[in-house]
């Protein structure tokens, strides 16, 4: 029996490949890590708490791309901390302005057939180059830097068989939006999507990366493409052909499921408010009046995307009722647009050029007007994420975005007017890594002083599990709650990512702004939730802040993968209903109790929740493996590691 692409990498990197079966856990040796600043400060505080001198990976990179607005000392202090901590511990540092972590990593560091984990949910972008890459909480990344294998429940491997070729004026974004429409934001849970079939050949590495990037929106464990001649050409053009290895699935590889996707049948698509799976054909929504267009983000800011945008804008004028902002994904992209003259086409048309960073994607500026309609080339359009709660965000390809910007309404570019095939990947990218600082040598470890500003506070640490847990329900939420709902981002709050007490005031702000007050009053509380709780970003603040506010457990119909891991790492027990209908039997402020919790969990025996207010017994499950049980008993990952001396 042959192997899939995923299995080939795992045969090399898994410590227990023989256990690669659904229902088991697999321990993966990590080759590379990446962090970004909004999760990075916390990840490095955790790494330092593990008392490790140097990272044990082949390569670790710390990027600054999220919190680049310096309206006060907070972000600048975080940047300084990340820079100095990286230098000391053996980590490369990518300065603010050098670009979005996933775009830069793809250009400069990602290696086919190796394993990457990153403290950002879109780390699977590197799957476009054939790297097995996972988004994870910062603490898991800290552990990987310390040499601890990354452990996950074995996912199913689903082949997406790409048939044929895209029609003119249809793009990679339309492929992934079509998949999201079919499978929804829950469709990828517990799965790795492996792309194959003849259609792969027609897609460039950045196009593949657009698709693997938004696999995160499917809830997938990760997504990956093979590494072929196209991959080799991309690496060669980046001056690193030596990093290329061929990586294909064997003819007789066996998949848990295969989905055929005929690229010829795909048309321009749009994800409507407020979820990336609320997808329609552009034709169904065309004519929608728009106020703002934002082009960029780790999904769609490659050089080719940007050149095609410039081609649409060239000689045209941004519609008087529309604001167009463009953020190229990296300094490499920006430099090349400058030299080729494409940047002038954008500026001449009336676009505002932003720095190479996440920017509006994470609400770092450019919030739309009240009730505004914004077309964005990003990957998420969750309620409130743009910074304007009643704004309506639509997700489209860069080409639809640019054409709509000149028309003032949502429209796909007509194929008889534009020939996008003129814009191919260059044979040679301009390479300039002078905004990436290498770490200090091992001998200089003691000479490097880590600078820690006053906004950087200690992170909360859980307590060993109590025998009996008695709590009040501090919030009850519905299905598909994202980590943006739990712990919002945006320009006002993001600078406080390293200050949990301050951040706690905003927990669940868009859903129920009284939650923090109520939780504090109850002292010991829990969260009741629907399906897919914690989908979206990897921010472990969505677990650390509830921990700080006294949350002891989350009782949900189901959990998203990264968030569940973050809850466990924080020492918060994630439990699910045995019968989903029991969700109706609990109300806000009910008193719940779990008796003999510690004893039962230690023996991996069933527990139940007693609703004291309603005098009802509720059957629940906790799907935890042995290590996770130990972590919960210890009160979180840090306590567990300190007890078990698993590291350094
Ligand atoms: C996002 O796109 O939601 C973010 C901001 O990049 C997050 C990380 C964070 O919250 O810092 C992610 O995707 O993990
Ligand atoms: Fe940055 Fe947006 Fe990508 Fe998150 S999704 S890494 S905020 S560009």
XYZ file of C-alpha atoms and ligand atoms in Angstrom:
670
model
C 0.000 0.000 0.000
C 1.396 3.416 -0.993
C 1.610 6.580 1.062
C -0.052 9.972 0.818
C 1.996 13.208 0.969
C 1.061 13.618 4.642
C 2.082 10.074 5.494
C 5.415 10.483 3.729
C 6.257 13.479 5.907
C 5.002 11.761 9.027
C 7.103 8.672 8.286
C 10.074 11.002 8.537
C 8.924 13.168 11.464
C 6.533 11.134 13.606
C 8.030 9.359 16.600
C 5.285 6.747 16.463
C 4.229 6.489 12.816
C 2.966 2.958 13.481
C 0.148 4.587 15.514
C -1.065 6.778 12.666
C -4.688 5.675 12.863
C -7.794 7.705 13.584
C -8.472 7.495 17.319
C -4.779 7.446 18.267
C -2.330 10.246 18.954
C 0.748 11.011 16.960
C 3.900 12.742 18.235
C 5.592 14.859 15.605
C 9.156 16.151 15.613
C 9.010 19.814 14.630
C 11.610 21.206 12.206
C 10.609 24.871 12.214
C 8.478 27.237 14.285
C 7.087 30.679 13.629
C 5.436 33.204 15.889
C 3.818 36.544 15.191
C 3.826 39.406 17.671
C 0.194 39.279 18.841
C 0.719 35.745 20.128
C 4.513 35.862 20.248
C 5.095 37.856 23.434
C 3.091 35.313 25.402
C 4.747 32.377 23.607
C 8.232 33.670 24.479
C 7.243 34.360 28.093
C 6.149 30.725 28.216
C 9.326 29.573 26.475
C 11.385 31.446 29.062
C 9.341 29.861 31.844
C 10.575 26.487 30.534
C 14.148 27.640 31.349
C 15.589 26.645 27.968
C 18.733 28.382 26.722
C 18.450 27.777 22.971
C 15.700 26.596 20.650
C 16.064 22.986 19.585
C 14.464 23.327 16.166
C 16.293 23.555 12.826
C 14.900 27.086 12.446
C 12.626 29.374 14.462
C 11.450 32.784 13.297
C 9.726 35.577 15.246
C 7.716 37.957 13.043
C 6.229 41.344 13.841
C 3.261 41.921 11.561
C 0.055 42.246 13.604
C 0.556 45.006 16.165
C 2.439 47.445 13.993
C 0.480 50.566 14.921
C 2.510 52.280 17.638
C -0.069 54.527 19.306
C 1.623 54.345 22.685
C 4.587 52.442 24.066
C 2.860 49.065 24.338
C 3.436 47.613 20.872
C 6.926 49.067 20.599
C 7.792 47.456 23.950
C 6.464 44.106 22.753
C 8.545 44.389 19.562
C 11.637 45.096 21.636
C 10.953 42.162 23.944
C 10.455 39.803 20.990
C 13.594 41.089 19.270
C 15.817 40.652 22.310
C 14.350 37.368 23.487
C 14.753 35.998 19.923
C 18.374 37.121 19.755
C 19.175 35.463 23.074
C 17.509 32.122 22.457
C 18.527 31.343 18.865
C 15.542 32.700 16.912
C 15.565 34.781 13.710
C 13.685 38.093 14.007
C 11.698 39.638 11.146
C 11.228 43.373 11.741
C 7.899 45.211 11.419
C 7.522 46.222 7.784
C 9.211 43.102 6.436
C 5.854 41.506 5.844
C 3.140 39.158 7.013
C 4.584 36.066 8.679
C 2.963 33.527 6.337
C 3.900 35.389 3.153
C 7.511 35.929 4.269
C 7.830 32.384 5.556
C 6.663 31.016 2.211
C 9.149 33.227 0.360
C 12.199 32.812 2.542
C 12.007 29.787 4.860
C 9.348 27.147 4.177
C 10.797 23.790 3.083
C 8.877 20.978 1.381
C 8.666 17.716 3.337
C 9.507 19.363 6.692
C 7.202 20.172 9.623
C 6.316 23.672 10.851
C 4.155 24.792 13.745
C 3.229 28.417 14.280
C 1.316 30.453 16.837
C -1.137 31.550 14.206
C -4.019 29.590 12.730
C -2.969 30.360 9.142
C 0.398 28.632 9.495
C -0.900 25.976 7.009
C -0.203 28.591 4.306
C 3.178 26.824 4.023
C 1.263 23.725 2.897
C 1.299 25.431 -0.506
C 4.974 24.537 -0.790
C 4.524 20.978 0.490
C 5.413 21.649 4.135
C 3.285 19.951 6.800
C 2.340 22.963 8.873
C 0.042 23.406 11.839
C -1.463 26.393 13.627
C -1.156 26.019 17.396
C -1.427 27.927 20.648
C 1.662 29.870 21.710
C 2.454 27.436 24.514
C 2.575 24.501 22.117
C 4.950 26.498 19.931
C 7.075 27.314 22.996
C 7.226 23.588 23.750
C 8.221 22.787 20.157
C 11.033 25.345 20.417
C 12.129 23.533 23.565
C 12.293 20.268 21.620
C 9.030 18.698 22.808
C 7.271 16.845 19.971
C 3.916 18.255 18.875
C 1.165 15.821 19.751
C -2.161 15.715 17.925
C -5.040 13.328 17.513
C -4.578 11.521 14.185
C -6.758 13.241 11.627
C -8.461 11.658 8.629
C -6.731 12.351 5.323
C -9.046 13.660 2.646
C -7.880 13.959 -0.939
C -9.222 16.887 -2.908
C -8.854 15.756 -6.463
C -8.532 18.804 -8.694
C -9.856 18.157 -12.183
C -9.249 20.407 -15.203
C -8.161 24.039 -15.091
C -9.712 27.301 -13.905
C -11.431 29.410 -16.555
C -10.043 32.901 -17.257
C -11.049 35.418 -14.546
C -11.535 32.701 -11.933
C -8.893 32.474 -9.200
C -7.484 30.388 -6.357
C -9.690 32.280 -3.861
C -12.743 31.050 -5.766
C -11.539 27.448 -5.341
C -11.314 27.664 -1.570
C -14.567 29.647 -1.292
C -16.275 26.918 -3.338
C -14.908 24.290 -0.945
C -16.093 26.354 2.046
C -19.571 26.574 0.538
C -19.635 22.786 0.152
C -18.088 21.779 3.461
C -18.779 24.730 5.851
C -16.602 25.989 8.709
C -17.014 22.642 10.478
C -16.281 20.523 7.406
C -12.569 20.165 8.011
C -12.608 19.328 11.720
C -10.344 16.327 12.371
C -9.147 16.262 8.759
C -6.077 17.021 6.685
C -6.897 18.122 3.147
C -4.381 16.874 0.653
C -4.652 18.350 -2.835
C -3.910 16.169 -5.819
C -4.990 15.456 -9.370
C -4.049 16.981 -12.716
C -5.424 20.400 -11.680
C -2.530 20.925 -9.247
C -0.110 21.588 -12.114
C -1.951 24.708 -13.234
C -1.634 26.413 -9.838
C 1.433 28.419 -8.775
C 2.854 28.115 -5.250
C 1.228 31.389 -4.034
C -2.117 30.225 -5.472
C -1.757 26.921 -3.656
C -0.918 28.895 -0.517
C -4.164 30.891 -0.825
C -6.011 27.582 -0.723
C -4.089 26.010 2.171
C -4.301 29.321 4.069
C -8.090 29.239 4.098
C -8.159 25.568 5.006
C -8.056 27.086 8.505
C -11.566 28.424 7.866
C -12.742 24.843 7.211
C -11.554 23.966 10.720
C -9.022 21.588 9.115
C -5.994 20.299 11.009
C -4.020 21.418 7.972
C -3.951 21.369 4.154
C -1.083 20.437 1.858
C -0.042 20.288 -1.803
C 2.615 18.052 -3.334
C 6.056 19.490 -4.102
C 6.576 19.382 -7.871
C 8.403 21.235 -10.656
C 6.296 24.361 -9.958
C 7.526 24.246 -6.366
C 11.098 23.877 -7.567
C 10.725 26.916 -9.862
C 9.323 28.996 -7.002
C 12.204 28.057 -4.716
C 14.703 28.677 -7.506
C 13.225 32.127 -8.109
C 13.659 32.775 -4.374
C 17.331 31.747 -4.666
C 16.862 28.583 -2.637
C 16.513 25.742 -5.079
C 18.587 23.576 -2.748
C 15.595 23.487 -0.361
C 13.502 21.647 -2.955
C 12.649 17.989 -2.681
C 10.104 16.134 -4.790
C 7.077 15.048 -2.786
C 4.123 13.222 -4.330
C 1.475 10.845 -3.111
C 1.959 7.280 -4.334
C -0.484 6.131 -7.014
C -1.944 3.579 -4.608
C -2.103 5.878 -1.557
C -5.256 5.266 0.442
C -7.417 8.166 1.643
C -10.237 8.252 4.174
C -12.280 10.182 1.646
C -11.831 11.679 -1.840
C -13.632 14.771 -3.065
C -13.579 15.544 -6.790
C -13.510 19.209 -7.680
C -13.847 20.260 -11.289
C -12.008 23.565 -11.610
C -13.780 24.321 -14.885
C -17.140 24.515 -13.081
C -15.971 27.158 -10.589
C -17.125 30.762 -10.997
C -16.159 33.924 -9.047
C -17.384 33.537 -5.461
C -18.000 35.774 -2.439
C -18.307 34.970 1.276
C -21.103 37.122 2.709
C -21.387 38.428 6.290
C -20.575 37.111 8.899
C -18.956 33.789 8.114
C -16.407 32.553 5.553
C -18.772 29.694 4.645
C -21.706 31.947 3.810
C -20.611 31.711 0.186
C -22.555 32.737 -2.922
C -21.643 33.195 -6.580
C -20.628 36.820 -7.270
C -23.385 36.817 -9.882
C -26.017 36.349 -7.146
C -24.838 39.423 -5.219
C -23.538 41.582 -8.060
C -24.461 45.215 -8.010
C -24.156 45.485 -4.216
C -23.014 49.071 -3.460
C -19.743 49.182 -1.564
C -17.974 51.771 0.608
C -14.576 50.240 1.080
C -12.216 47.759 -0.555
C -9.207 46.260 1.263
C -6.678 44.205 -0.662
C -3.985 42.238 1.148
C -3.625 39.763 4.071
C -1.833 36.429 4.248
C -4.476 34.944 1.944
C -4.054 37.182 -1.091
C -1.083 39.491 -1.174
C 1.446 37.702 -3.355
C 3.274 39.469 -6.156
C 1.048 37.975 -8.877
C -2.142 38.941 -7.011
C -0.849 42.482 -6.657
C 0.289 42.776 -10.281
C -3.146 41.663 -11.462
C -4.755 44.226 -9.175
C -2.490 46.916 -10.676
C -3.438 45.721 -14.170
C -7.129 46.322 -13.374
C -6.445 49.707 -11.811
C -4.082 50.932 -14.535
C -5.550 53.986 -16.249
C -8.731 53.743 -14.163
C -9.971 55.691 -11.161
C -11.215 54.350 -7.823
C -14.962 55.069 -7.659
C -15.678 58.353 -5.790
C -17.787 56.530 -3.154
C -15.150 53.905 -2.421
C -11.973 53.906 -0.290
C -9.404 51.468 -1.610
C -6.531 50.358 0.602
C -3.809 47.940 -0.459
C -1.273 46.212 1.766
C 1.298 44.138 -0.129
C 2.132 40.941 1.769
C 5.853 41.475 2.080
C 8.631 43.931 1.430
C 9.733 41.685 -1.412
C 6.323 42.141 -3.059
C 6.347 45.892 -2.406
C 9.880 46.313 -3.784
C 9.029 44.417 -6.940
C 5.808 46.378 -7.458
C 7.826 49.562 -7.066
C 10.480 48.566 -9.575
C 7.986 47.286 -12.151
C 5.876 50.441 -11.958
C 2.771 48.557 -10.771
C 2.766 50.540 -7.560
C 2.316 53.774 -9.518
C -0.672 52.245 -11.320
C -2.265 51.635 -7.927
C -1.414 55.078 -6.572
C -2.499 56.833 -9.776
C -5.886 55.123 -9.602
C -6.383 56.500 -6.077
C -5.443 53.569 -3.843
C -4.053 54.179 -0.376
C -0.966 52.048 0.185
C -0.546 50.564 3.652
C 2.548 48.943 5.110
C 3.269 45.249 4.556
C 1.408 43.887 7.573
C -1.917 42.342 8.645
C -3.482 45.798 9.047
C -7.252 45.897 8.462
C -7.512 42.081 8.486
C -7.147 42.153 12.261
C -8.870 45.492 12.751
C -5.537 47.378 12.988
C -7.035 50.442 11.357
C -9.349 50.931 8.365
C -12.510 50.040 10.283
C -15.420 50.707 7.897
C -17.978 53.444 8.539
C -21.112 52.638 10.570
C -23.114 50.046 8.692
C -20.494 50.173 5.902
C -20.065 47.528 3.218
C -16.447 46.433 2.807
C -15.074 44.034 0.187
C -11.917 42.349 1.412
C -9.501 39.789 0.034
C -8.989 38.370 3.531
C -9.972 35.055 5.079
C -12.313 35.991 7.938
C -15.405 38.188 8.110
C -16.554 37.424 11.648
C -18.890 39.880 13.336
C -17.012 42.874 14.722
C -13.547 41.742 13.541
C -13.158 44.806 11.314
C -13.624 47.068 14.334
C -17.120 48.209 13.284
C -19.785 45.969 14.754
C -22.526 46.775 12.237
C -20.251 46.718 9.170
C -20.813 44.057 6.534
C -17.663 42.344 5.305
C -17.598 40.350 2.059
C -14.599 38.165 1.142
C -13.534 37.991 -2.506
C -10.502 37.498 -4.757
C -8.147 40.474 -5.278
C -9.277 40.732 -8.888
C -12.977 41.014 -7.979
C -12.022 43.471 -5.234
C -10.021 45.733 -7.588
C -12.621 45.701 -10.344
C -15.410 46.455 -7.861
C -13.324 49.322 -6.426
C -13.435 51.141 -9.751
C -17.083 50.299 -10.406
C -18.381 51.184 -6.914
C -20.321 47.937 -6.720
C -19.595 44.225 -6.418
C -18.703 42.917 -9.870
C -16.369 40.284 -11.326
C -13.899 41.470 -13.998
C -15.134 40.511 -17.514
C -12.927 37.963 -19.271
C -13.077 39.693 -22.643
C -11.504 42.838 -21.131
C -8.683 41.469 -18.969
C -5.975 38.973 -19.796
C -4.506 37.906 -16.485
C -2.391 35.177 -18.044
C 0.122 37.943 -18.878
C 1.132 38.016 -15.220
C 3.274 35.072 -14.303
C 5.590 34.483 -11.412
C 9.016 36.070 -12.154
C 12.022 33.877 -12.877
C 13.884 35.679 -10.124
C 12.440 37.439 -7.086
C 14.366 40.352 -5.586
C 15.847 38.913 -2.422
C 16.833 41.223 0.392
C 16.823 39.786 3.901
C 18.256 42.814 5.652
C 15.132 43.157 7.806
C 15.677 39.690 9.233
C 18.164 39.620 12.125
C 19.960 36.393 12.929
C 20.218 35.310 16.571
C 23.301 35.817 18.719
C 25.733 32.944 18.939
C 25.428 30.496 21.789
C 28.541 31.916 23.491
C 26.927 35.358 23.614
C 23.847 34.081 25.473
C 24.710 35.913 28.712
C 25.561 39.139 26.912
C 22.076 39.578 25.434
C 19.736 41.422 27.800
C 16.042 40.754 27.270
C 14.126 44.047 27.429
C 10.688 43.774 29.006
C 8.457 46.870 29.036
C 5.946 47.740 31.782
C 2.918 46.536 29.781
C 4.234 42.975 29.794
C 2.606 41.287 32.766
C 2.896 37.733 34.055
C 0.469 35.289 32.490
C -2.063 33.503 34.733
C -1.240 29.951 35.778
C -3.939 27.387 36.541
C -4.358 25.452 39.779
C -4.329 21.688 40.208
C -7.787 20.238 39.595
C -10.111 20.252 42.612
C -11.878 17.147 43.784
C -15.282 18.817 43.429
C -16.036 21.696 41.087
C -18.886 24.020 41.911
C -19.577 26.888 39.509
C -22.221 29.233 38.110
C -22.879 29.602 34.381
C -21.393 32.984 33.489
C -22.326 32.891 29.785
C -24.302 30.649 27.433
C -23.459 30.978 23.733
C -24.657 29.365 20.508
C -22.872 27.426 17.697
C -19.694 28.485 15.839
C -18.448 30.952 18.443
C -15.040 32.147 17.252
C -12.042 33.161 19.314
C -12.736 36.663 17.943
C -16.016 36.541 19.905
C -14.286 35.257 23.029
C -11.294 37.589 22.952
C -11.720 40.315 20.331
C -8.745 41.877 18.565
C -8.588 45.323 16.902
C -6.380 48.378 17.290
C -7.681 49.331 20.742
C -7.203 45.992 22.465
C -4.389 44.236 20.604
C -1.615 46.289 22.246
C -2.618 44.604 25.516
C -2.022 41.019 24.385
C 0.701 40.731 27.024
C -1.482 42.194 29.769
C -4.186 39.658 30.605
C -5.777 41.668 33.489
C -6.399 44.631 31.163
C -7.556 42.421 28.310
C -10.072 40.654 30.542
C -12.469 43.635 30.447
C -13.187 42.882 26.795
C -13.805 39.157 26.991
C -16.960 38.254 24.975
C -17.520 41.979 24.362
C -19.388 41.484 21.070
C -21.649 38.778 22.525
C -22.309 39.868 26.111
C -20.315 42.755 27.519
C -21.414 41.912 31.098
C -19.548 38.622 31.053
C -16.316 39.836 32.725
C -18.211 41.508 35.569
C -20.455 38.490 36.090
C -17.556 36.027 35.963
C -15.625 38.014 38.574
C -18.683 38.177 40.835
C -19.197 34.399 40.600
C -15.467 33.810 41.308
C -15.783 30.249 40.044
C -17.721 29.906 36.804
C -18.172 28.031 33.551
C -19.076 28.646 29.915
C -21.851 26.738 28.115
C -21.547 26.622 24.335
C -22.852 25.064 21.126
C -21.031 23.347 18.275
C -17.490 24.166 17.098
C -16.726 26.374 20.092
C -13.507 28.386 19.658
C -13.196 28.154 15.876
C -10.916 30.589 14.050
C -7.716 31.999 15.395
C -5.112 30.276 17.554
C -4.989 33.058 20.157
C -4.550 31.379 23.522
C -5.776 34.591 25.117
C -9.239 33.108 24.492
C -8.284 30.544 27.150
C -5.925 32.565 29.379
C -8.415 35.407 29.879
C -11.279 33.065 30.894
C -8.789 31.343 33.232
C -8.005 34.718 34.785
C -11.754 35.386 35.150
C -12.336 32.155 37.092
C -13.615 29.793 34.359
C -13.123 26.201 35.522
C -14.658 24.328 32.593
C -16.309 24.856 29.238
C -19.272 22.609 28.461
C -19.900 22.626 24.709
C -21.547 20.519 22.005
C -18.129 20.354 20.322
C -14.789 22.194 20.227
C -12.449 23.503 17.532
C -9.060 21.755 17.638
C -6.631 24.556 18.524
C -8.921 26.142 21.095
C -9.501 22.840 22.866
C -5.717 22.378 23.112
C -5.364 25.936 24.449
C -8.011 25.336 27.130
C -6.206 22.201 28.284
C -2.848 23.995 28.291
C -4.404 26.712 30.469
C -5.852 24.101 32.836
C -9.516 24.644 31.899
C -11.446 21.408 31.472
C -13.164 21.090 28.057
C -16.202 18.804 28.267
C -18.930 17.937 25.772
C -22.591 16.992 26.149
C -23.336 13.274 25.780
C -26.697 14.319 24.337
C -26.660 17.627 22.501
C -30.301 18.262 23.513
C -29.116 18.701 27.118
C -27.748 22.077 26.030
C -31.353 23.297 26.526
C -31.352 22.122 30.147
C -28.885 24.753 31.308
C -29.484 28.502 31.632
C -27.375 31.504 32.455
C -26.561 31.706 36.182
C -27.536 28.086 36.866
C -25.387 26.426 39.521
C -23.512 23.395 38.224
C -21.446 20.835 40.076
C -19.046 18.054 39.132
C -18.422 15.726 42.053
C -15.260 13.609 42.493
C -13.915 15.194 39.384
C -10.231 14.721 40.140
C -10.566 11.096 41.213
C -12.696 10.128 38.219
C -10.602 11.927 35.629
C -7.441 10.398 37.094
C -8.928 6.964 36.486
C -10.340 8.090 33.126
C -13.835 7.238 34.367
C -17.087 9.000 33.352
C -18.094 12.212 35.080
C -21.421 13.999 35.052
C -22.574 17.538 35.631
C -25.303 18.124 38.178
C -27.480 21.165 37.554
C -28.282 22.163 41.135
C -30.638 24.951 40.091
C -32.817 22.600 38.032
C -32.083 19.431 40.011
C -30.974 17.585 36.867
C -28.141 15.213 36.038
C -26.400 15.868 32.705
C -24.210 13.285 31.007
C -20.932 14.671 29.699
C -17.721 13.428 28.096
C -14.121 14.565 28.249
C -12.122 13.287 25.307
C -8.627 13.620 26.768
C -5.587 11.473 26.091
C -3.238 10.393 28.883
C -0.969 13.426 28.628
C -3.926 15.823 28.513
C -5.381 14.182 31.638
C -2.088 14.768 33.419
C -2.060 18.401 32.226
C -5.605 19.004 33.491
C -4.834 17.348 36.842
C -1.726 19.537 37.214
C -3.657 22.722 36.381
C -2.163 23.445 32.977
C 0.838 22.766 30.782
C 3.385 24.790 32.716
C 2.643 22.987 36.008
C 2.658 19.668 34.175
C 6.047 20.322 32.564
C 7.532 21.521 35.820
C 6.257 18.367 37.590
C 7.271 15.975 34.864
C 10.542 17.668 33.883
C 9.626 16.856 30.285
C 12.005 19.528 29.066
C 15.456 21.097 29.281
C -6.229 35.978 12.997
O -6.169 36.016 11.781
O -7.286 35.809 13.629
C -4.944 36.141 13.784
C -4.984 37.463 14.418
O -3.850 36.085 12.909
C -4.864 34.998 14.809
C -3.780 35.109 15.789
C -4.037 36.114 16.891
O -5.155 36.237 17.374
O -3.078 36.747 17.299
C -4.790 33.605 14.189
O -5.203 33.417 13.068
O -4.380 32.658 14.874
Fe -2.594 38.505 9.757
Fe -5.052 38.421 8.854
Fe -3.341 36.560 8.179
Fe -4.276 36.636 10.676
S -5.451 36.242 8.840
S -2.132 36.338 10.020
S -4.457 38.839 10.945
S -3.213 38.721 7.650
